[in-house]
GROMACS .gro file of C-alpha atoms in nm:
model
  374
    1MET     CA    1  13.129  -1.330  11.915
    2ASN     CA    2  12.938  -1.111  12.175
    3LYS     CA    3  12.609  -1.295  12.203
    4GLU     CA    4  12.428  -1.043  12.406
    5ARG     CA    5  12.587  -0.758  12.177
    6ILE     CA    6  12.412  -0.949  11.864
    7ILE     CA    7  12.094  -0.945  12.044
    8GLU     CA    8  12.063  -0.600  12.151
    9ASN     CA    9  12.178  -0.490  11.772
   10PHE     CA   10  11.885  -0.732  11.620
   11ILE     CA   11  11.603  -0.571  11.826
   12GLU     CA   12  11.765  -0.218  11.740
   13MET     CA   13  11.720  -0.285  11.404
   14ILE     CA   14  11.411  -0.438  11.395
   15LYS     CA   15  11.244  -0.119  11.561
   16ILE     CA   16  11.387   0.080  11.245
   17HIS     CA   17  11.062   0.056  11.032
   18SER     CA   18  11.199  -0.044  10.643
   19PRO     CA   19  10.915  -0.232  10.450
   20SER     CA   20  10.969  -0.262  10.102
   21LYS     CA   21  11.018   0.046   9.870
   22ASN     CA   22  11.078   0.257  10.209
   23GLU     CA   23  11.401   0.165  10.343
   24LYS     CA   24  11.578   0.488  10.361
   25ASN     CA   25  11.603   0.518  10.750
   26TYR     CA   26  11.734   0.193  10.776
   27THR     CA   27  11.996   0.240  10.517
   28ASN     CA   28  12.155   0.569  10.647
   29TYR     CA   29  12.176   0.369  10.983
   30LEU     CA   30  12.365   0.067  10.800
   31VAL     CA   31  12.580   0.269  10.608
   32GLU     CA   32  12.669   0.476  10.963
   33LYS     CA   33  12.769   0.148  11.098
   34LEU     CA   34  12.958   0.008  10.795
   35ASN     CA   35  13.180   0.341  10.788
   36GLU     CA   36  13.253   0.314  11.185
   37LEU     CA   37  13.342  -0.045  11.117
   38GLY     CA   38  13.633   0.118  10.894
   39LEU     CA   39  13.460  -0.022  10.561
   40GLU     CA   40  13.437   0.139  10.218
   41VAL     CA   41  13.083   0.215  10.132
   42TYR     CA   42  12.964   0.264   9.771
   43LEU     CA   43  12.577   0.337   9.680
   44ASP     CA   44  12.398   0.226   9.413
   45HIS     CA   45  12.055   0.427   9.299
   46GLY     CA   46  11.888   0.214   9.115
   47TYR     CA   47  11.573   0.254   9.338
   48LYS     CA   48  11.463   0.536   9.113
   49ASN     CA   49  11.386   0.267   8.841
   50TYR     CA   50  11.088   0.144   9.061
   51ASP     CA   51  10.960   0.453   9.295
   52GLY     CA   52  11.155   0.306   9.617
   53ASN     CA   53  11.405   0.533   9.835
   54ALA     CA   54  11.696   0.308   9.940
   55PRO     CA   55  11.979   0.224   9.757
   56THR     CA   56  12.184  -0.126   9.745
   57ILE     CA   57  12.505  -0.125   9.948
   58PHE     CA   58  12.809  -0.212   9.824
   59GLY     CA   59  13.057  -0.254  10.107
   60LYS     CA   60  13.389  -0.302  10.110
   61LEU     CA   61  13.628  -0.414  10.412
   62ASN     CA   62  14.024  -0.469  10.253
   63GLY     CA   63  14.224  -0.730  10.364
   64LYS     CA   64  14.574  -0.777  10.406
   65ILE     CA   65  14.584  -1.118  10.265
   66ALA     CA   66  14.581  -1.161   9.836
   67GLY     CA   67  14.360  -1.405   9.710
   68GLU     CA   68  13.978  -1.380   9.602
   69GLY     CA   69  13.804  -1.278   9.889
   70VAL     CA   70  13.373  -1.359   9.987
   71THR     CA   71  13.104  -1.163   9.986
   72LEU     CA   72  12.825  -1.206  10.270
   73ALA     CA   73  12.456  -1.043  10.125
   74ALA     CA   74  12.107  -1.000  10.316
   75HIS     CA   75  11.817  -0.746  10.232
   76THR     CA   76  11.687  -0.440  10.421
   77ASP     CA   77  11.348  -0.455  10.358
   78VAL     CA   78  11.105  -0.655  10.571
   79VAL     CA   79  10.722  -0.771  10.512
   80GLU     CA   80  10.427  -0.585  10.633
   81PRO     CA   81  10.302  -0.524  10.900
   82SER     CA   82  10.623  -0.471  11.038
   83GLU     CA   83  10.589  -0.087  11.205
   84SER     CA   84  10.662  -0.067  11.603
   85VAL     CA   85  10.736  -0.434  11.642
   86ASN     CA   86  10.706  -0.530  12.037
   87ALA     CA   87  10.985  -0.814  12.094
   88ILE     CA   88  10.959  -1.091  12.307
   89ILE     CA   89  11.261  -1.233  12.418
   90ASP     CA   90  11.170  -1.560  12.594
   91GLY     CA   91  11.442  -1.851  12.622
   92HIS     CA   92  11.651  -1.885  12.320
   93ILE     CA   93  11.365  -1.754  12.087
   94ILE     CA   94  11.274  -1.400  12.009
   95LYS     CA   95  10.911  -1.319  11.895
   96THR     CA   96  10.661  -1.037  11.875
   97ASP     CA   97  10.352  -0.996  12.028
   98GLU     CA   98  10.194  -1.115  11.692
   99THR     CA   99  10.066  -0.774  11.586
  100THR     CA  100  10.353  -0.741  11.402
  101THR     CA  101  10.586  -0.978  11.176
  102LEU     CA  102  10.932  -0.994  11.368
  103GLY     CA  103  11.160  -0.870  11.083
  104GLY     CA  104  11.437  -1.173  11.099
  105ASP     CA  105  11.380  -1.168  10.757
  106ASP     CA  106  11.669  -1.050  10.692
  107LYS     CA  107  11.750  -0.804  10.955
  108ALA     CA  108  11.902  -1.156  11.138
  109GLY     CA  109  12.124  -1.172  10.857
  110ILE     CA  110  12.250  -0.816  10.857
  111ALA     CA  111  12.299  -0.884  11.258
  112SER     CA  112  12.484  -1.171  11.170
  113ILE     CA  113  12.682  -0.993  10.920
  114LEU     CA  114  12.786  -0.718  11.160
  115GLU     CA  115  12.887  -0.905  11.412
  116VAL     CA  116  13.128  -1.121  11.199
  117LEU     CA  117  13.291  -0.769  11.090
  118ARG     CA  118  13.293  -0.623  11.443
  119VAL     CA  119  13.478  -0.954  11.554
  120ILE     CA  120  13.733  -0.913  11.296
  121GLN     CA  121  13.795  -0.546  11.390
  122GLU     CA  122  13.802  -0.640  11.749
  123LYS     CA  123  14.037  -0.912  11.725
  124ASN     CA  124  14.248  -0.804  11.423
  125VAL     CA  125  14.147  -1.132  11.254
  126PRO     CA  126  14.405  -1.153  10.890
  127HIS     CA  127  14.145  -1.196  10.640
  128LYS     CA  128  14.110  -1.161  10.281
  129ASP     CA  129  13.894  -0.902  10.124
  130ILE     CA  130  13.528  -0.932  10.276
  131PHE     CA  131  13.247  -0.731  10.048
  132VAL     CA  132  12.917  -0.684  10.177
  133LEU     CA  133  12.569  -0.649   9.967
  134LEU     CA  134  12.285  -0.504  10.129
  135THR     CA  135  11.989  -0.494   9.902
  136PRO     CA  136  11.627  -0.297   9.931
  137CYS     CA  137  11.308  -0.407   9.789
  138GLU     CA  138  11.381  -0.818   9.799
  139GLU     CA  139  11.034  -0.890   9.942
  140LEU     CA  140  10.876  -0.727   9.623
  141GLY     CA  141  11.004  -0.955   9.354
  142MET     CA  142  11.409  -0.902   9.391
  143LEU     CA  143  11.381  -0.518   9.238
  144GLY     CA  144  11.656  -0.395   9.426
  145ALA     CA  145  11.919  -0.684   9.285
  146LYS     CA  146  11.775  -0.645   8.964
  147ASN     CA  147  11.794  -0.273   8.931
  148ILE     CA  148  12.171  -0.261   9.022
  149ASN     CA  149  12.377  -0.034   8.797
  150TRP     CA  150  12.638  -0.280   8.726
  151ASN     CA  151  12.812  -0.057   8.485
  152LEU     CA  152  12.876   0.214   8.693
  153ILE     CA  153  12.991   0.023   9.034
  154PRO     CA  154  13.376   0.111   9.027
  155GLU     CA  155  13.560  -0.205   8.966
  156HIS     CA  156  13.731  -0.219   9.310
  157MET     CA  157  13.398  -0.231   9.470
  158LYS     CA  158  13.264  -0.523   9.298
  159PRO     CA  159  13.186  -0.810   9.503
  160ALA     CA  160  13.381  -1.122   9.513
  161LYS     CA  161  13.210  -1.413   9.315
  162ASN     CA  162  13.155  -1.643   9.571
  163MET     CA  163  12.840  -1.522   9.791
  164LEU     CA  164  12.713  -1.626  10.102
  165VAL     CA  165  12.339  -1.494  10.141
  166ILE     CA  166  12.218  -1.511  10.477
  167ASP     CA  167  11.859  -1.531  10.403
  168ASN     CA  168  11.762  -1.902  10.411
  169ALA     CA  169  11.470  -2.009  10.643
  170GLY     CA  170  11.527  -2.256  10.905
  171ARG     CA  171  11.800  -2.375  11.123
  172ALA     CA  172  12.198  -2.304  11.100
  173GLY     CA  173  12.313  -2.616  10.872
  174LEU     CA  174  12.089  -2.561  10.600
  175ILE     CA  175  12.290  -2.481  10.243
  176ALA     CA  176  12.072  -2.387   9.930
  177HIS     CA  177  12.260  -2.371   9.621
  178THR     CA  178  11.982  -2.438   9.369
  179ALA     CA  179  11.677  -2.274   9.292
  180PRO     CA  180  11.400  -2.247   9.022
  181THR     CA  181  11.309  -2.003   8.757
  182LYS     CA  182  10.988  -1.869   8.795
  183TYR     CA  183  10.760  -1.729   8.529
  184ASP     CA  184  10.462  -1.476   8.540
  185VAL     CA  185  10.181  -1.560   8.356
  186ASP     CA  186   9.892  -1.326   8.217
  187LEU     CA  187   9.546  -1.415   8.094
  188ILE     CA  188   9.255  -1.208   7.916
  189PHE     CA  189   8.979  -1.385   7.845
  190LYS     CA  190   8.740  -1.204   7.599
  191GLY     CA  191   8.336  -1.311   7.589
  192LYS     CA  192   8.030  -1.083   7.475
  193THR     CA  193   7.858  -0.865   7.734
  194ALA     CA  194   7.468  -0.892   7.746
  195HIS     CA  195   7.194  -0.848   7.974
  196ALA     CA  196   7.191  -1.118   8.243
  197GLY     CA  197   6.814  -1.156   8.258
  198ILE     CA  198   6.685  -1.050   7.933
  199GLU     CA  199   6.927  -1.188   7.680
  200PRO     CA  200   7.180  -1.378   7.844
  201GLU     CA  201   7.162  -1.633   7.526
  202ASN     CA  202   7.324  -1.343   7.296
  203GLY     CA  203   7.657  -1.309   7.558
  204LEU     CA  204   7.913  -1.516   7.592
  205ASN     CA  205   8.062  -1.503   7.949
  206ALA     CA  206   8.454  -1.475   7.994
  207ILE     CA  207   8.468  -1.589   8.361
  208GLN     CA  208   8.303  -1.926   8.246
  209LEU     CA  209   8.516  -1.937   7.947
  210ALA     CA  210   8.824  -1.869   8.188
  211SER     CA  211   8.732  -2.159   8.432
  212ILE     CA  212   8.698  -2.354   8.119
  213ALA     CA  213   9.001  -2.343   8.017
  214ILE     CA  214   9.154  -2.327   8.391
  215ALA     CA  215   9.002  -2.647   8.437
  216ASP     CA  216   9.183  -2.808   8.179
  217MET     CA  217   9.547  -2.708   8.310
  218LYS     CA  218   9.786  -2.888   8.518
  219MET     CA  219   9.804  -2.703   8.842
  220GLY     CA  220   9.995  -2.766   9.182
  221ARG     CA  221  10.344  -2.974   9.206
  222ILE     CA  222  10.354  -3.067   8.822
  223ASP     CA  223  10.647  -3.265   8.892
  224GLU     CA  224  10.924  -3.322   9.151
  225LEU     CA  225  11.085  -2.996   9.040
  226THR     CA  226  10.799  -2.793   8.888
  227THR     CA  227  10.474  -2.588   9.036
  228SER     CA  228  10.235  -2.393   8.886
  229ASN     CA  229   9.951  -2.159   9.079
  230ILE     CA  230   9.696  -1.931   8.993
  231GLY     CA  231   9.726  -1.656   9.237
  232SER     CA  232   9.419  -1.432   9.093
  233ILE     CA  233   9.102  -1.384   8.884
  234PHE     CA  234   8.953  -1.084   8.839
  235SER     CA  235   8.589  -0.982   8.667
  236ASN     CA  236   8.414  -0.675   8.784
  237TYR     CA  237   8.064  -0.667   8.637
  238ALA     CA  238   7.750  -0.680   8.820
  239THR     CA  239   7.546  -0.937   8.848
  240ASN     CA  240   7.262  -0.852   8.610
  241VAL     CA  241   7.553  -0.834   8.324
  242VAL     CA  242   7.729  -1.148   8.114
  243ALA     CA  243   8.120  -1.077   8.223
  244GLU     CA  244   8.299  -0.961   7.867
  245GLU     CA  245   8.649  -1.002   8.052
  246CYS     CA  246   8.799  -1.181   8.277
  247ILE     CA  247   9.206  -1.152   8.391
  248VAL     CA  248   9.382  -1.458   8.543
  249LYS     CA  249   9.760  -1.407   8.687
  250ALA     CA  250   9.951  -1.749   8.717
  251GLU     CA  251  10.316  -1.864   8.767
  252VAL     CA  252  10.492  -2.131   8.672
  253ARG     CA  253  10.865  -2.229   8.838
  254GLY     CA  254  11.092  -2.501   8.784
  255HIS     CA  255  11.455  -2.593   8.777
  256SER     CA  256  11.471  -2.653   8.359
  257THR     CA  257  11.362  -2.333   8.192
  258GLU     CA  258  11.210  -2.570   7.866
  259LYS     CA  259  10.990  -2.752   8.111
  260VAL     CA  260  10.856  -2.395   8.225
  261LEU     CA  261  10.767  -2.296   7.889
  262GLU     CA  262  10.621  -2.640   7.832
  263ILE     CA  263  10.400  -2.596   8.051
  264ILE     CA  264  10.288  -2.265   7.945
  265LYS     CA  265  10.235  -2.370   7.610
  266SER     CA  266  10.016  -2.616   7.741
  267TYR     CA  267   9.794  -2.372   7.891
  268GLU     CA  268   9.782  -2.181   7.571
  269LYS     CA  269   9.633  -2.548   7.435
  270SER     CA  270   9.430  -2.535   7.740
  271CYS     CA  271   9.291  -2.194   7.625
  272GLU     CA  272   9.248  -2.267   7.269
  273LEU     CA  273   9.015  -2.567   7.293
  274ALA     CA  274   8.766  -2.356   7.521
  275ILE     CA  275   8.767  -2.058   7.267
  276GLU     CA  276   8.739  -2.326   6.973
  277LYS     CA  277   8.469  -2.494   7.181
  278PHE     CA  278   8.247  -2.182   7.309
  279GLY     CA  279   8.369  -1.895   7.091
  280GLY     CA  280   8.521  -1.589   7.252
  281LYS     CA  281   8.900  -1.475   7.245
  282TYR     CA  282   9.176  -1.443   7.522
  283SER     CA  283   9.549  -1.326   7.495
  284LEU     CA  284   9.869  -1.482   7.688
  285LYS     CA  285  10.156  -1.327   7.814
  286TYR     CA  286  10.428  -1.399   7.991
  287ILE     CA  287  10.787  -1.305   8.168
  288CYS     CA  288  11.077  -1.465   8.346
  289ASP     CA  289  11.036  -1.282   8.686
  290TYR     CA  290  11.390  -1.440   8.762
  291PRO     CA  291  11.622  -1.704   8.649
  292THR     CA  292  11.730  -2.012   8.800
  293LEU     CA  293  12.013  -2.041   9.077
  294LYS     CA  294  12.228  -2.309   8.976
  295PRO     CA  295  12.593  -2.350   9.138
  296LYS     CA  296  12.872  -2.265   8.893
  297ASP     CA  297  13.160  -2.475   9.066
  298ASN     CA  298  12.992  -2.843   9.132
  299LEU     CA  299  12.896  -2.767   9.456
  300LYS     CA  300  13.252  -2.676   9.553
  301PHE     CA  301  13.197  -2.363   9.773
  302ALA     CA  302  12.869  -2.539   9.914
  303ASN     CA  303  13.085  -2.816  10.032
  304GLU     CA  304  13.299  -2.616  10.203
  305PHE     CA  305  13.092  -2.432  10.409
  306LYS     CA  306  12.915  -2.751  10.511
  307GLU     CA  307  13.222  -2.879  10.635
  308ILE     CA  308  13.256  -2.565  10.849
  309TYR     CA  309  12.933  -2.627  10.979
  310LYS     CA  310  13.045  -3.007  11.056
  311SER     CA  311  13.363  -2.874  11.238
  312LEU     CA  312  13.149  -2.652  11.465
  313GLY     CA  313  12.958  -2.971  11.545
  314ILE     CA  314  12.629  -2.855  11.351
  315LYS     CA  315  12.460  -3.111  11.124
  316SER     CA  316  12.496  -2.944  10.752
  317GLU     CA  317  12.304  -3.063  10.414
  318LEU     CA  318  12.282  -2.927  10.117
  319ALA     CA  319  11.951  -2.835   9.964
  320VAL     CA  320  11.763  -2.764   9.674
  321ILE     CA  321  11.467  -2.508   9.720
  322GLY     CA  322  11.169  -2.398   9.543
  323GLY     CA  323  11.141  -1.993   9.603
  324GLY     CA  324  11.342  -1.726   9.473
  325SER     CA  325  11.587  -1.463   9.622
  326ASP     CA  326  11.850  -1.214   9.528
  327SER     CA  327  12.047  -1.504   9.470
  328ASN     CA  328  11.883  -1.591   9.162
  329ILE     CA  329  11.954  -1.263   9.044
  330LEU     CA  330  12.317  -1.213   9.088
  331ALA     CA  331  12.349  -1.591   8.959
  332SER     CA  332  12.312  -1.384   8.600
  333ASN     CA  333  12.573  -1.178   8.694
  334GLY     CA  334  12.817  -1.430   8.736
  335TYR     CA  335  12.798  -1.452   9.102
  336ASN     CA  336  12.813  -1.821   9.277
  337SER     CA  337  12.562  -1.774   9.591
  338ILE     CA  338  12.453  -1.986   9.850
  339ILE     CA  339  12.170  -1.942  10.087
  340ILE     CA  340  12.218  -2.000  10.461
  341GLY     CA  341  12.006  -1.943  10.744
  342VAL     CA  342  12.015  -1.805  11.114
  343GLY     CA  343  11.700  -1.966  11.262
  344MET     CA  344  11.430  -1.772  11.111
  345TYR     CA  345  11.078  -1.939  11.121
  346ASN     CA  346  10.737  -1.849  11.025
  347VAL     CA  347  10.876  -1.594  10.821
  348HIS     CA  348  10.635  -1.356  10.623
  349THR     CA  349  10.371  -1.395  10.909
  350VAL     CA  350  10.292  -1.242  11.258
  351TYR     CA  351  10.391  -1.526  11.393
  352GLU     CA  352  10.763  -1.545  11.304
  353THR     CA  353  11.071  -1.604  11.559
  354LEU     CA  354  11.432  -1.591  11.577
  355ASP     CA  355  11.617  -1.892  11.722
  356THR     CA  356  11.903  -1.728  11.838
  357ARG     CA  357  12.120  -2.050  11.906
  358ASP     CA  358  12.091  -2.056  11.521
  359LEU     CA  359  12.203  -1.725  11.478
  360PHE     CA  360  12.476  -1.774  11.680
  361TYR     CA  361  12.544  -2.091  11.483
  362THR     CA  362  12.610  -1.946  11.169
  363THR     CA  363  12.774  -1.631  11.264
  364GLU     CA  364  13.023  -1.882  11.402
  365ALA     CA  365  13.051  -2.040  11.098
  366ILE     CA  366  13.102  -1.730  10.855
  367LEU     CA  367  13.400  -1.639  11.115
  368THR     CA  368  13.555  -1.980  11.090
  369TYR     CA  369  13.532  -2.013  10.711
  370ILE     CA  370  13.685  -1.621  10.675
  371LYS     CA  371  13.954  -1.729  10.942
  372LYS     CA  372  14.067  -2.069  10.742
  373ARG     CA  373  14.102  -1.885  10.451
  374SER     CA  374  14.340  -1.660  10.598
   0.00000   0.00000   0.00000
């Protein structure tokens, strides 16, 4: 690979502002680059379902070797604040002046993909079909991946089932293959309003009711593979009013859907106990935000890529992770994803950095994998 070129390309891309729901300019840039590299491009307009402005990019570089190809995937949106990035190169590290995020998540992944395609074209590397999938709005609950109109995609443009998602935080060599499902939980507690100074005994404070229920709930790490958290408690009343309503938003995630639903059921019991003791009402609603990610081939693909890293002298290990990504959504459409890293650290913060050594290692690993399967 051309190391100087990949760094220049990365810095060029992070200067294109592409926050979630506003990736249009960056998407146009990427479509132009993929066309220049000889890829056929198809654009899915699922963004219209969630008030975005940028399509999901499907790209295909036709191979001359028969057989199932591979898909290289990443996402185009970045976490704010991300406008006017001032990139600072400090040895192997690229960082910002700490007024913005860097955008390595996930433009480092896309820089790796573009360099792989460039090298393959320049060196005339024989290969099977290579597919590219670049989704918008991953950072807002994988909205791009969730809204792909799969039934409209031309059959020849549908990606290969084995998918390298270049979006893992941390060093090169880490291969995530399993991730949890996440359920969002909404609780509404109803009390009775009254004047807090004149007749508080005639009221029932919904905030206190919610607090009693929450105190009985298991939170944090429930077991090795299950977690739960409350993100917000909202009730907007003057201090002289007994609060009539309190809204609680929480999540439960885990590698067993049955376990997750069991935890939600226990939360219902905690609410019922509070109501039985103090009165009032409650409602609980939950919805699956994304399903589990599990390997579909008994880890064959993950172990193949682990061996590629090892052949390059890079320490490699398989990992079970606690976060979700596009991979979870794509798994429900039959794709077999592994999530690999390119040296992104402190992501989603203004202290984000990119270690270019890891970026180079993973780019070389992807190239080696494609050559090996030729």
